[in-house]
Structure formats: structure tokens, C-alpha cells
Coordinates of C-alpha atoms in Angstrom, one line a residue:
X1 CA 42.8 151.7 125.7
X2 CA 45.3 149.2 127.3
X3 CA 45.9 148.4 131.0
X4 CA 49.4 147.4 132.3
X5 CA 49.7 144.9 135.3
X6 CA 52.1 146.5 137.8
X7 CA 52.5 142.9 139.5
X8 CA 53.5 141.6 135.8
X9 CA 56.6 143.1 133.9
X10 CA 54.4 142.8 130.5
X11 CA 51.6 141.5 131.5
X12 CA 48.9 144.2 129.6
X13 CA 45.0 143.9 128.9
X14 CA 44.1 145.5 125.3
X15 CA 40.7 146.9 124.9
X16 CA 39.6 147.4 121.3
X17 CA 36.8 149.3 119.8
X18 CA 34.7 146.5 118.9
X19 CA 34.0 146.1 122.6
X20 CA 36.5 142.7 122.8
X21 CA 39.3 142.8 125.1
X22 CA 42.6 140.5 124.7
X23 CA 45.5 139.5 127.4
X24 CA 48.9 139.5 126.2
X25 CA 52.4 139.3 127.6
X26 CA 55.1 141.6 125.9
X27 CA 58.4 141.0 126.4
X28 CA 62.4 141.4 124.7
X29 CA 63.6 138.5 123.2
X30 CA 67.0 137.6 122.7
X31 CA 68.3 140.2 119.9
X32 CA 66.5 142.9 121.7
X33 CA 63.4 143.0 119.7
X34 CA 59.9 143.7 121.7
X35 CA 57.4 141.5 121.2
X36 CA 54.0 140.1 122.0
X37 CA 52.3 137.2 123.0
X38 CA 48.6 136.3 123.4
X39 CA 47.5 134.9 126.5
X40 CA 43.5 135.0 126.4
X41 CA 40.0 136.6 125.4
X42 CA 38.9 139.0 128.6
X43 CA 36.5 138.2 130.3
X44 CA 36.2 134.4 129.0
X45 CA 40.1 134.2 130.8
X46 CA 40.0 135.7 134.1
X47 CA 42.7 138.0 135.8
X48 CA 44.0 135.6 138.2
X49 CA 44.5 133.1 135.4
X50 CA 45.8 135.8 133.0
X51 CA 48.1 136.3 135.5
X52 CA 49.5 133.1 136.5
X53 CA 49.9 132.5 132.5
X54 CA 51.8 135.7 132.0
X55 CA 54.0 135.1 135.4
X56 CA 55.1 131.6 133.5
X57 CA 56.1 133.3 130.6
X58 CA 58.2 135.8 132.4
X59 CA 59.7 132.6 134.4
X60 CA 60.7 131.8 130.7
X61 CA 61.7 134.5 129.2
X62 CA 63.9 135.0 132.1
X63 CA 65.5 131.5 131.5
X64 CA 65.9 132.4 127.7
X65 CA 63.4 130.5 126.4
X66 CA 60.4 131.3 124.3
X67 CA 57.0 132.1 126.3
X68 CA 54.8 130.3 123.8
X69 CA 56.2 126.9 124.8
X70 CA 54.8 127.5 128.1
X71 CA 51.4 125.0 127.8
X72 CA 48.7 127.1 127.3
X73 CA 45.8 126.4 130.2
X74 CA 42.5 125.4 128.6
X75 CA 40.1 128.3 129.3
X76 CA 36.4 127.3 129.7
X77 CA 34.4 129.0 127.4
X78 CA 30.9 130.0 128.1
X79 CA 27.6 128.8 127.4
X80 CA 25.7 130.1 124.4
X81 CA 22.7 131.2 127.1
X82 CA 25.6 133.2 128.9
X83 CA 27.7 134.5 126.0
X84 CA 24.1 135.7 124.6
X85 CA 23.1 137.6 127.7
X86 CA 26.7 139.4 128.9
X87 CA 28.3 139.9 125.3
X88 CA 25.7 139.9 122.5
X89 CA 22.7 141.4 123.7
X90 CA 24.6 144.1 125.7
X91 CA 26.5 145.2 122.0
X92 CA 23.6 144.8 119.8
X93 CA 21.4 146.9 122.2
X94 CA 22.9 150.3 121.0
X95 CA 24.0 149.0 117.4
X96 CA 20.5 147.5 115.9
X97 CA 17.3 148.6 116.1
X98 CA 15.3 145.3 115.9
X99 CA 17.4 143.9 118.8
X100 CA 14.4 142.9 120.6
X101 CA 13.3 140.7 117.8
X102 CA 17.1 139.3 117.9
X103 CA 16.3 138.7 121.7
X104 CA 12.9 137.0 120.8
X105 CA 14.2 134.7 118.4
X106 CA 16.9 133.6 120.6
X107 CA 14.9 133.1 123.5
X108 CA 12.4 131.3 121.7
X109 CA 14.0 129.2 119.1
X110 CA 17.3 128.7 119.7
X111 CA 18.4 129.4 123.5
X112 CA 15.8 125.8 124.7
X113 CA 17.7 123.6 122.7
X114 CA 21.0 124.7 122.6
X115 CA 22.1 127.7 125.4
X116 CA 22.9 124.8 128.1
X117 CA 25.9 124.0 125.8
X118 CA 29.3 125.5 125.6
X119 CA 30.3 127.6 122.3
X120 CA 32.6 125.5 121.4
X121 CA 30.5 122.5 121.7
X122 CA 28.1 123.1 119.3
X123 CA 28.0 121.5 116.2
X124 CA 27.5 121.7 112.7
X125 CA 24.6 118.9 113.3
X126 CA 23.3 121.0 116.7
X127 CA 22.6 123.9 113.9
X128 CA 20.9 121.4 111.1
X129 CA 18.6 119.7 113.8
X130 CA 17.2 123.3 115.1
X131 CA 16.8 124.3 111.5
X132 CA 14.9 121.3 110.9
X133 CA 12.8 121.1 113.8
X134 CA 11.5 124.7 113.3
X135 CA 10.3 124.0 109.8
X136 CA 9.0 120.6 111.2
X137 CA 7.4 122.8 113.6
X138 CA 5.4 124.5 111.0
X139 CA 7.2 127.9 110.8
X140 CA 7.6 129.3 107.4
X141 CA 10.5 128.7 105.8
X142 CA 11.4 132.4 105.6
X143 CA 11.4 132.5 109.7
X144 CA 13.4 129.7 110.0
X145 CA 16.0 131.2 107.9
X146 CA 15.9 134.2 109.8
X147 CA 16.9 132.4 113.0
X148 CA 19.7 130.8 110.9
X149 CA 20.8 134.2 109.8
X150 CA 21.0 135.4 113.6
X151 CA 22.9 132.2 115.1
X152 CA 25.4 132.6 112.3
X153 CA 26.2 136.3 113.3
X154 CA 25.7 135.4 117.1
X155 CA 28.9 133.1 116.6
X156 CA 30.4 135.5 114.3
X157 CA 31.0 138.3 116.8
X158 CA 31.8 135.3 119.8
X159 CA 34.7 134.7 116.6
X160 CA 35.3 138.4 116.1
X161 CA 35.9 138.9 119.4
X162 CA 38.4 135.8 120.5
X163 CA 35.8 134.3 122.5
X164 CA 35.8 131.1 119.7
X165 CA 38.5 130.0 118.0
X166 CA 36.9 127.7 115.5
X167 CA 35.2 127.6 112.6
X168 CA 31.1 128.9 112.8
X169 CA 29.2 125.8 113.0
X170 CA 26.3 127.4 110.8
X171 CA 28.7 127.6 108.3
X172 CA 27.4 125.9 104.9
X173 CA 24.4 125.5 106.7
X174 CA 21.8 125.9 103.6
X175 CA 18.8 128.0 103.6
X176 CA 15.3 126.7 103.2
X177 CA 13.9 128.0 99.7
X178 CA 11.5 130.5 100.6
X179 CA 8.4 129.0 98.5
X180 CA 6.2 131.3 100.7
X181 CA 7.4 134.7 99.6
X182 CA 5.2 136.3 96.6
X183 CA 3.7 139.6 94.9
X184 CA 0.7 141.2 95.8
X185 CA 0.1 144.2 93.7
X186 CA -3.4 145.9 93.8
X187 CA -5.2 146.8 91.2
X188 CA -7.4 150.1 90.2
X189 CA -10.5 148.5 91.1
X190 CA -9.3 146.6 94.2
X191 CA -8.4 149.8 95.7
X192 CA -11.5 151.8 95.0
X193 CA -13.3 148.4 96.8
X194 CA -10.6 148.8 99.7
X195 CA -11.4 152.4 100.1
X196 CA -15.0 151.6 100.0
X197 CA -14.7 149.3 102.8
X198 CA -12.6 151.7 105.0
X199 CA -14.9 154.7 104.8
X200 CA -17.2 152.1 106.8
X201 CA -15.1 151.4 109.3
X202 CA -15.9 152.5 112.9
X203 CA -12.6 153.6 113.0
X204 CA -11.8 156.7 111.3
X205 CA -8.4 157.1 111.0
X206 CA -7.7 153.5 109.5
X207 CA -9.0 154.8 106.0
X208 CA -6.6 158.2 106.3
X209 CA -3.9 155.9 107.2
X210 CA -4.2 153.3 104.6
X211 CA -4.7 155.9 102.3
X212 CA -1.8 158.0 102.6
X213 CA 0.7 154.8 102.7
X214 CA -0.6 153.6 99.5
X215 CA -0.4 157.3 98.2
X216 CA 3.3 157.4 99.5
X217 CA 4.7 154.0 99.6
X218 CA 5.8 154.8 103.1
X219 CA 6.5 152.2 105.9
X220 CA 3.4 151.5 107.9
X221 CA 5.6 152.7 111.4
X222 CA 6.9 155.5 109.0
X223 CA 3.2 156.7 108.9
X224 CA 1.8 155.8 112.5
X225 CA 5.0 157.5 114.2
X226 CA 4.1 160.8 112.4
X227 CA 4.3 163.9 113.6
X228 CA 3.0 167.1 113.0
X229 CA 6.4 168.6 113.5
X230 CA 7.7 166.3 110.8
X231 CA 5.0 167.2 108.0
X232 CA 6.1 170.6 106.2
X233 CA 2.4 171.4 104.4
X234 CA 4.2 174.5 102.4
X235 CA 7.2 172.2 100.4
X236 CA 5.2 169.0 101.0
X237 CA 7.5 166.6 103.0
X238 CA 7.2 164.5 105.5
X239 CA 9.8 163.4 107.4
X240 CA 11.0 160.3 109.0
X241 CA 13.7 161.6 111.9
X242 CA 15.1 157.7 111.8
X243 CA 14.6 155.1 109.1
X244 CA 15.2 151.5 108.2
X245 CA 18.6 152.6 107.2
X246 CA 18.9 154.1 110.0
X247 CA 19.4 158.0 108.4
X248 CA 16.9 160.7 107.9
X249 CA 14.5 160.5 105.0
X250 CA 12.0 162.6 103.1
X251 CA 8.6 161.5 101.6
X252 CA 7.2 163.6 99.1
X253 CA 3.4 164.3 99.4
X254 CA 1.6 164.1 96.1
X255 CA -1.8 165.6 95.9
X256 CA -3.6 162.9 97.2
X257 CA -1.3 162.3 99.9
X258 CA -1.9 166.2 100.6
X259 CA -5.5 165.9 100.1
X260 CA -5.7 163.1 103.2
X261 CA -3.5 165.4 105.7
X262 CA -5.4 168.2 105.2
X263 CA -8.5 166.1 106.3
X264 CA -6.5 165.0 109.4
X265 CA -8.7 166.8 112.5
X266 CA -5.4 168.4 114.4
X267 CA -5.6 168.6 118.3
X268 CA -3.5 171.4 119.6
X269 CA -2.0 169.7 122.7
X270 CA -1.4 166.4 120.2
X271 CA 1.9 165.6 118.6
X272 CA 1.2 162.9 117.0
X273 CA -0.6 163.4 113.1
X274 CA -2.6 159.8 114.1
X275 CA -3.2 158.3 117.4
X276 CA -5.0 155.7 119.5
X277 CA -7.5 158.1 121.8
X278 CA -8.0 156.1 124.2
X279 CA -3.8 156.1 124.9
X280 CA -3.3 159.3 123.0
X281 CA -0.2 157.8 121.7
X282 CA 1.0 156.5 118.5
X283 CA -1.6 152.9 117.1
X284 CA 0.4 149.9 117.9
X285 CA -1.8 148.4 115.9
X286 CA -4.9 149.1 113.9
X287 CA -5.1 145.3 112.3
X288 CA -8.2 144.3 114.0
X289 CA -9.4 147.3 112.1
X290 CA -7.9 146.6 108.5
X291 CA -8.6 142.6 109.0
X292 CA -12.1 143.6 108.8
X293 CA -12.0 145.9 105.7
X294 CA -10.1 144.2 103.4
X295 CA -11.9 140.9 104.1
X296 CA -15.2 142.7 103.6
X297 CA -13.7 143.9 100.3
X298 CA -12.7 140.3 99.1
X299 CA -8.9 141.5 99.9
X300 CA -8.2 138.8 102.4
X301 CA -4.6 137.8 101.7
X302 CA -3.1 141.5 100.9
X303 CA -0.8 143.0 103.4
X304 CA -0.5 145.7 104.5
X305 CA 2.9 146.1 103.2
X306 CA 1.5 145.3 99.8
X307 CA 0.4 149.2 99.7
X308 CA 4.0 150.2 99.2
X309 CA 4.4 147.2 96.8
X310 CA 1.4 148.4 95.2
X311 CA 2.4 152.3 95.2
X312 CA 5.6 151.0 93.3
X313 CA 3.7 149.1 90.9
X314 CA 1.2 151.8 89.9
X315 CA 4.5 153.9 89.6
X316 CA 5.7 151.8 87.4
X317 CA 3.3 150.8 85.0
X318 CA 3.1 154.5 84.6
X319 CA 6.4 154.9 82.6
X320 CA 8.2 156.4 85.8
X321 CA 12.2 154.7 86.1
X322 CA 13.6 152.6 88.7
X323 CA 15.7 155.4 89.7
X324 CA 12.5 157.7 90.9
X325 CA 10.9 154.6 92.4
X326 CA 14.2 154.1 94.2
X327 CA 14.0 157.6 96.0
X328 CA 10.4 157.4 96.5
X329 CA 10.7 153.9 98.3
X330 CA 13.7 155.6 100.4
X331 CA 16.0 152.2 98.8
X332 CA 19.5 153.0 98.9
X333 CA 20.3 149.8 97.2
X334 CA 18.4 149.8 93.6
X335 CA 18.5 145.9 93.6
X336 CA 16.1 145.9 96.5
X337 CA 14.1 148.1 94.4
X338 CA 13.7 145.5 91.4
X339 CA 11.5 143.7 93.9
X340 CA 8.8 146.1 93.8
X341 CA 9.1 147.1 90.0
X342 CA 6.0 144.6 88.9
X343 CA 5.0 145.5 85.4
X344 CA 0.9 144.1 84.7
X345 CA 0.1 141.9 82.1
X346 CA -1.1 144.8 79.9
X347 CA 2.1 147.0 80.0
X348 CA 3.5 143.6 78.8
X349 CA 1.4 143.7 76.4
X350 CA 1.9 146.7 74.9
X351 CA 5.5 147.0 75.5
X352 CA 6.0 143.8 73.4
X353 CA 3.4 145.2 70.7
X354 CA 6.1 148.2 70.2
X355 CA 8.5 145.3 68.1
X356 CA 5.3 143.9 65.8
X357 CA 3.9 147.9 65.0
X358 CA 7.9 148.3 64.4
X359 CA 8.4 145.7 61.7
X360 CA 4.9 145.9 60.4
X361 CA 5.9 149.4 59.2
X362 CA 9.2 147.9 57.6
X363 CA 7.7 145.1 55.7
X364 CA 4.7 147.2 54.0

């Protein structure tokens, strides 16, 4: 959508779909042809400026001269606290679900030590030294590279949209090696001592919940956002209205998965397959809960995300392929899926046995 100045012959405002907006002067040159001339990013350049700059190149073209010879006023650009809070934020609120996390980590991390500064004053360096100072600060490297991550697209879209015209200063910025991240895979007898632990817990649900993620590999919000609505008992589906990829997915239920639903007490006037009673809405969190289970069962340092790396695992080291784990985990990218394919020691083993029994029957 455009909008034409009726003060200006050709002075126009361009709105794209992106959500940017761009000033330009159009005009006839010499030899008749149209043609067009940027004057500034909207809002960074204001109207009355806009104007002024479009009413000099119409002075010019008028003379028969070019309008780009005009000198081009130096617009002030904003700081990266106010670029943050009227362009970012506002477009990222109804494009990305973790937003508020993107909020977070700006506010927290970034926006102290550097949101006083214009965008185009930041530097390379300004970049390095917050990097730096947050793993100095004793976050792990894997959260420092995540606020990396974010600053770089921050001043992506302030370059995508004409706010910057320079090169991203987090640009060959390098990422910590994440040292920190590793595999947790149960075992047979961990989980029995897991499940063991649970069934005394004064919480009830916790040990239907852990259960039924380790017997789906679901997401733990995937399991705690349930509802009844979404679990179809007679094909044995549950499903999640919204993903991580942002579509619709369906978990299948196995028999165990079945077997813990079924022994879900259902409230009539409750939506929700799990909830908090005292709320009566979805857990927010049940960790106080799990902390004390799987330290009781000598589990201290397992996740609870390492159910669904688990569920993968026992998958697996069952002879099932990559391609089933990949639907069962909900991946749409299989390389994302290699992470959880952990084969144990003894599938190893016996994999690598398969070449010795092969040539032992040859040489005899």
C-alpha cells in the first residue's frame, strides 16, 4: 500500500509487507522515463523531513538536474532500547511464540549495556564484550550464544527493514563451544527406580505425567496443556492443536500410554486431562515435585526432557528406523532427529558382532 503526498508532485510513502515503510521521490527525467529515488526508512525519517528532502529534489528536477545530487540530510537513527520496543517487539509479538523469552533476554542481557546507544553506533567490539562478560558472568555457554543468536536477528530485521544501512556488527561474531550440552538416556532399571519413586509422591499426577511423556516422547507443555477434547481414546491420538513448528500434530498412544489415560480420574466440568487443583488450570510447574523423585531415585542430573531422549533411545535400540522415530518425535527435519538416535553399548556390541559371526562362517 503506497501513500502519495498531495503537497509533493512525487513525493510517495511505500508500505511493504514486512511491516517496513520507505520514502521516495518519483519523478521524469530528461528522456521522459519515470523514475524513483529513495529518500528515507519511515518512521526513522519523519514527514516533515521527508518532505523538505523531496521538495529539493523537485527544485532540481525542475532545474534539470539529477535529485540524487541533492545532499542527503543525516537522519538520526534510534537507539537499540527504542528500535527494540516500537519495531521489534511489536513484529515478533504475532510472528514467534517464545517472544517473551526474546523480550527477557533483551531486557536482561543486552538492553543495560548497550540500548543507550544508537544502532549505528554499535560495534563489532560492543558485541564481543557482552558476549564475554555473560560467560564471565557464569552463564553457560549455550545461553550466551542464544543472546548472540537474538542480537544478530534484532539487527537483521533493523537491516531488513532500512532502518541500518551497515553491515551487522554480530557478524563473525564466534560462538562459544557448547561443552555443556550432553546425552542423558535412561536405562530399563533407572526407569523402574523413577517409577518407584513417583508412585510415592504426594502428588499424584506427577507419576501419570512422567509416565505418559516417556511412553510418548511428547513435549512436557505438549502433555500438561492436554485436553480431553484433544485425546481420541477410540483411534488412540492425542493431539497438540499448536506445536513447536507451529502446525498441528498427532501423538500416537501405545498401550502403556493408553494404560496411564485410562487411570486419569476425569472431572466433568474439567477440560484440562491434568491440572493444578488448587488453580484448576494447566501445572506450570510440577518440578518441586519431580526434583524430589528423581533425587530419591539416584536420578539427580536427568531432565525432564531426557524422557523424550530416552523414549527415542529405547525406540531405537529396538530395531525401529530413524524415519518412525522422526514421526513419533513430531521432527520435520530428520537431522534434528540424529540427536536423539543413541544406540547403548550392547546394540554396539552386537551390531559389530554381525561382521566376526559373518567371516567366521567364511573361513571354516
Amino acid at each position: 500500500m503506497n501513500y502519495f503526498d498531495t503537497e509533493t508532485k512525487g513525493f510517495m510513502l511505500e508500505h511493504r509487507a514486512s511491516g517496513g515503510a520507505t520514502w521516495y521521490f518519483r519523478y521524469r527525467d530528461a528522456g521522459g522515463v519515470v523514475r524513483q529515488q529513495r529518500i528515507g526508512a519511515y518512521p526513522e525519517l519523519p514527514l516533515a523531513q521527508a518532505r523538505v528532502r523531496a521538495l529539493q529534489m523537485r527544485e532540481r528536477v525542475d532545474a534539470g538536474q539529477a535529485p540524487q545530487e541533492v545532499v542527503r540530510p543525516v537522519a538520526v537513527l534510534p537507539t537499540l532500547a527504542e528500535f527494540v520496543a516500537s519495531r521489534y517487539l511489536p513484529y515478533v509479538q504475532s510472528r514467534k511464540r517464545s517472544w517473551a523469552l526474546d523480550e527477557v533476554l533483551l531486557r536482561l542481557h543486552v538492553l543495560p549495556g548497550m540500548g543507550n546507544k544508537r544502532l549505528d553506533e554499535i560495534s563489532r567490539h560492543d558485541v564481543l564484550t557482552m558476549h564475554e562478560t555473560l560467560r564471565q558472568g557464569g552463564y553457560a555457554a549455550g545461553t550466551c550464544n542464544r543472546v548472540l543468536v537474538l542480537i544478530k536477528y534484532v539487527f537483521n530485521c533493523a537491516i531488513r527493514w532500512e532502518v541500518l544501512e551497515k553491515n551487522n556488527p554480530c557478524a563473525n561474531v564466534p560462538l562459544f563451544e557448547d561443552r555443556g550440552a550432553r546425552e542423558r538416556y535412561l536405562s530399563p532399571d533407572e526407569v523402574q527406580r523413577l517409577f518407584a519413586e513417583l508412585d510415592r509422591s504426594p502428588q499424584p499426577q506427577i507419576g501419570q505425567i512422567i509416565r505418559l511423556l516417556l511412553f510418548t516422547g511428547a513435549r512436557k507443555r505438549e502433555v500438561l496443556d492436554a485436553r480431553w477434547e484433544h485425546v481420541d481414546m477410540e483411534r488412540r491420538l492425542l493431539t497438540v492443536p499448536l506445536s513447536k513448528s507451529g502446525k498441528k500434530r498427532h501423538i500416537p498412544l501405545s498401550d502403556a500410554a493408553m494404560e496411564v489415560l485410562q487411570g486419569v480420574q476425569r472431572q466433568p466440568d474439567m477440560p484440562w486431562v491434568f491440572f493444578n487443583p488448587r488453580t484448576r488450570l494447566p501445572w506450570a510447574t510440577l518440578f518441586a515435585s519431580w526434583d524430589a523423585a528423581r533425587r530419591r531415585a539416584g536420578l539427580a542430573e536427568v531432565r525432564m526432557h531426557d524422557l523424550r531422549h530416552s523414549f527415542a533411545s529405547f525406540l531405537v535400540n529396538s530395531g525401529r528406523s530413524l524415519y518412525e522415530v522422526q514421526r513419533l518425535l513430531g521432527h520435520h527435519d530428520p537431522k534434528v532427529t540424529m540427536r536423539y538416535a543413541h544406540l547403548s553399548p550392547a546394540a554396539l556390541i552386537e551390531a559389530a558382532n554381525t561382521v566376526g559371526q559373518a567371516l567366521s562362517r567364511t573361513l571354516v
